[in-house]
Amino acid sequence: MALTGRQIRQLRSLAHHLEPVITVGKQGVAPAVVDQANAALEAHELIKCSVLENSGLSAREAADQLAELTRSEVVQVIGRRFSLYRETSREGVEKIQLD
């Protein structure tokens, strides 16, 4: 699902106030990180992640890898933090309404 510019701007504004829920450490994008990200995306749709300085990856590299493994979209990368979005498959929950 490719996001339009308008949708990315909307998601960036929503992600601005979020605290990171996923941290990529020196192990990189390990299976445990992917599992945590999948669970967080299913629960919240939009998450913010951070990359520790001792990680061998840049924030862009980590964001691209994690997005590919979780089938999500990279919303924004700033410094050592990035945001991911994936629409939840859960029924009966309020979803983010994209323009």
PDB file of C-alpha atoms in Angstrom:
ATOM      1  CA  MET A   1       0.000   0.000   0.000  1.00  0.00           C
ATOM      2  CA  ALA A   2       1.700   3.170  -1.165  1.00  0.00           C
ATOM      3  CA  LEU A   3       0.835   6.262   0.832  1.00  0.00           C
ATOM      4  CA  THR A   4       0.115   9.578  -0.856  1.00  0.00           C
ATOM      5  CA  GLY A   5       1.867  12.786   0.168  1.00  0.00           C
ATOM      6  CA  ARG A   6      -1.265  13.979   1.928  1.00  0.00           C
ATOM      7  CA  GLN A   7      -1.550  10.746   3.919  1.00  0.00           C
ATOM      8  CA  ILE A   8       2.132  10.894   4.899  1.00  0.00           C
ATOM      9  CA  ARG A   9       1.714  14.472   6.166  1.00  0.00           C
ATOM     10  CA  GLN A  10      -1.325  13.409   8.196  1.00  0.00           C
ATOM     11  CA  LEU A  11       0.532  10.443   9.710  1.00  0.00           C
ATOM     12  CA  ARG A  12       3.623  12.561  10.456  1.00  0.00           C
ATOM     13  CA  SER A  13       1.486  15.003  12.430  1.00  0.00           C
ATOM     14  CA  LEU A  14      -0.057  12.123  14.402  1.00  0.00           C
ATOM     15  CA  ALA A  15       3.339  10.511  15.048  1.00  0.00           C
ATOM     16  CA  HIS A  16       4.958  13.718  16.278  1.00  0.00           C
ATOM     17  CA  HIS A  17       3.646  13.308  19.847  1.00  0.00           C
ATOM     18  CA  LEU A  18       4.317   9.570  20.132  1.00  0.00           C
ATOM     19  CA  GLU A  19       7.059   8.103  22.290  1.00  0.00           C
ATOM     20  CA  PRO A  20       9.219   5.314  20.802  1.00  0.00           C
ATOM     21  CA  VAL A  21       7.824   1.858  21.584  1.00  0.00           C
ATOM     22  CA  ILE A  22      10.451  -0.157  19.683  1.00  0.00           C
ATOM     23  CA  THR A  23      14.216   0.149  20.132  1.00  0.00           C
ATOM     24  CA  VAL A  24      16.698  -1.263  17.636  1.00  0.00           C
ATOM     25  CA  GLY A  25      19.922  -2.125  19.450  1.00  0.00           C
ATOM     26  CA  LYS A  26      23.278  -3.590  18.542  1.00  0.00           C
ATOM     27  CA  GLN A  27      21.629  -6.824  17.375  1.00  0.00           C
ATOM     28  CA  GLY A  28      19.984  -4.829  14.582  1.00  0.00           C
ATOM     29  CA  VAL A  29      16.576  -5.832  13.299  1.00  0.00           C
ATOM     30  CA  ALA A  30      16.421  -9.157  15.144  1.00  0.00           C
ATOM     31  CA  PRO A  31      13.394 -11.497  15.028  1.00  0.00           C
ATOM     32  CA  ALA A  32      12.364 -10.329  18.512  1.00  0.00           C
ATOM     33  CA  VAL A  33      12.261  -6.714  17.292  1.00  0.00           C
ATOM     34  CA  VAL A  34      10.154  -7.753  14.293  1.00  0.00           C
ATOM     35  CA  ASP A  35       7.713  -9.610  16.572  1.00  0.00           C
ATOM     36  CA  GLN A  36       7.417  -6.585  18.879  1.00  0.00           C
ATOM     37  CA  ALA A  37       6.873  -4.260  15.923  1.00  0.00           C
ATOM     38  CA  ASN A  38       4.177  -6.525  14.446  1.00  0.00           C
ATOM     39  CA  ALA A  39       2.339  -6.616  17.774  1.00  0.00           C
ATOM     40  CA  ALA A  40       2.621  -2.841  18.221  1.00  0.00           C
ATOM     41  CA  LEU A  41       1.462  -2.128  14.650  1.00  0.00           C
ATOM     42  CA  GLU A  42      -1.508  -4.450  15.080  1.00  0.00           C
ATOM     43  CA  ALA A  43      -2.471  -2.685  18.288  1.00  0.00           C
ATOM     44  CA  HIS A  44      -1.785   0.943  17.314  1.00  0.00           C
ATOM     45  CA  GLU A  45      -1.336   1.136  13.486  1.00  0.00           C
ATOM     46  CA  LEU A  46       1.196   3.984  13.881  1.00  0.00           C
ATOM     47  CA  ILE A  47       4.348   3.528  15.950  1.00  0.00           C
ATOM     48  CA  LYS A  48       7.581   5.386  16.587  1.00  0.00           C
ATOM     49  CA  CYS A  49      10.882   3.521  16.873  1.00  0.00           C
ATOM     50  CA  SER A  50      14.387   4.522  17.890  1.00  0.00           C
ATOM     51  CA  VAL A  51      17.840   3.252  16.957  1.00  0.00           C
ATOM     52  CA  LEU A  52      20.582   3.140  19.578  1.00  0.00           C
ATOM     53  CA  GLU A  53      23.963   4.644  18.750  1.00  0.00           C
ATOM     54  CA  ASN A  54      25.725   1.301  19.244  1.00  0.00           C
ATOM     55  CA  SER A  55      23.570  -0.245  16.504  1.00  0.00           C
ATOM     56  CA  GLY A  56      25.404  -0.920  13.280  1.00  0.00           C
ATOM     57  CA  LEU A  57      22.463   0.483  11.324  1.00  0.00           C
ATOM     58  CA  SER A  58      21.402   3.997  10.504  1.00  0.00           C
ATOM     59  CA  ALA A  59      17.810   4.953  11.256  1.00  0.00           C
ATOM     60  CA  ARG A  60      16.968   4.820   7.512  1.00  0.00           C
ATOM     61  CA  GLU A  61      18.431   1.321   7.147  1.00  0.00           C
ATOM     62  CA  ALA A  62      16.607   0.057  10.233  1.00  0.00           C
ATOM     63  CA  ALA A  63      13.342   1.674   9.091  1.00  0.00           C
ATOM     64  CA  ASP A  64      13.568   0.136   5.625  1.00  0.00           C
ATOM     65  CA  GLN A  65      14.402  -3.331   6.981  1.00  0.00           C
ATOM     66  CA  LEU A  66      11.688  -3.264   9.640  1.00  0.00           C
ATOM     67  CA  ALA A  67       9.093  -1.926   7.190  1.00  0.00           C
ATOM     68  CA  GLU A  68       9.871  -4.721   4.742  1.00  0.00           C
ATOM     69  CA  LEU A  69       9.716  -7.441   7.408  1.00  0.00           C
ATOM     70  CA  THR A  70       6.477  -6.138   8.947  1.00  0.00           C
ATOM     71  CA  ARG A  71       4.837  -5.194   5.612  1.00  0.00           C
ATOM     72  CA  SER A  72       4.405  -1.602   6.801  1.00  0.00           C
ATOM     73  CA  GLU A  73       5.185   1.841   5.393  1.00  0.00           C
ATOM     74  CA  VAL A  74       7.918   4.193   6.568  1.00  0.00           C
ATOM     75  CA  VAL A  75       6.238   7.480   7.450  1.00  0.00           C
ATOM     76  CA  GLN A  76       9.245   9.530   8.525  1.00  0.00           C
ATOM     77  CA  VAL A  77      12.896   9.250   9.558  1.00  0.00           C
ATOM     78  CA  ILE A  78      14.422  11.991  11.704  1.00  0.00           C
ATOM     79  CA  GLY A  79      17.763  11.596  13.432  1.00  0.00           C
ATOM     80  CA  ARG A  80      17.773   8.237  15.204  1.00  0.00           C
ATOM     81  CA  ARG A  81      13.979   7.847  15.218  1.00  0.00           C
ATOM     82  CA  PHE A  82      11.480   6.702  12.630  1.00  0.00           C
ATOM     83  CA  SER A  83       7.745   6.067  12.339  1.00  0.00           C
ATOM     84  CA  LEU A  84       5.952   3.138  10.730  1.00  0.00           C
ATOM     85  CA  TYR A  85       2.308   2.696   9.688  1.00  0.00           C
ATOM     86  CA  ARG A  86       0.264  -0.390   8.870  1.00  0.00           C
ATOM     87  CA  GLU A  87      -3.507  -0.668   8.935  1.00  0.00           C
ATOM     88  CA  THR A  88      -4.666  -3.137  11.553  1.00  0.00           C
ATOM     89  CA  SER A  89      -6.551  -6.260  10.559  1.00  0.00           C
ATOM     90  CA  ARG A  90      -8.529  -6.315  13.823  1.00  0.00           C
ATOM     91  CA  GLU A  91     -12.278  -5.908  13.514  1.00  0.00           C
ATOM     92  CA  GLY A  92     -14.320  -3.571  15.664  1.00  0.00           C
ATOM     93  CA  VAL A  93     -11.554  -1.118  16.504  1.00  0.00           C
ATOM     94  CA  GLU A  94     -11.301   2.525  15.520  1.00  0.00           C
ATOM     95  CA  LYS A  95      -8.799   2.851  12.689  1.00  0.00           C
ATOM     96  CA  ILE A  96      -6.839   5.895  11.589  1.00  0.00           C
ATOM     97  CA  GLN A  97      -8.879   7.577   8.848  1.00  0.00           C
ATOM     98  CA  LEU A  98      -6.524   8.605   6.058  1.00  0.00           C
ATOM     99  CA  ASP A  99      -7.475  11.372   3.659  1.00  0.00           C
TER     100      ASP A  99
END
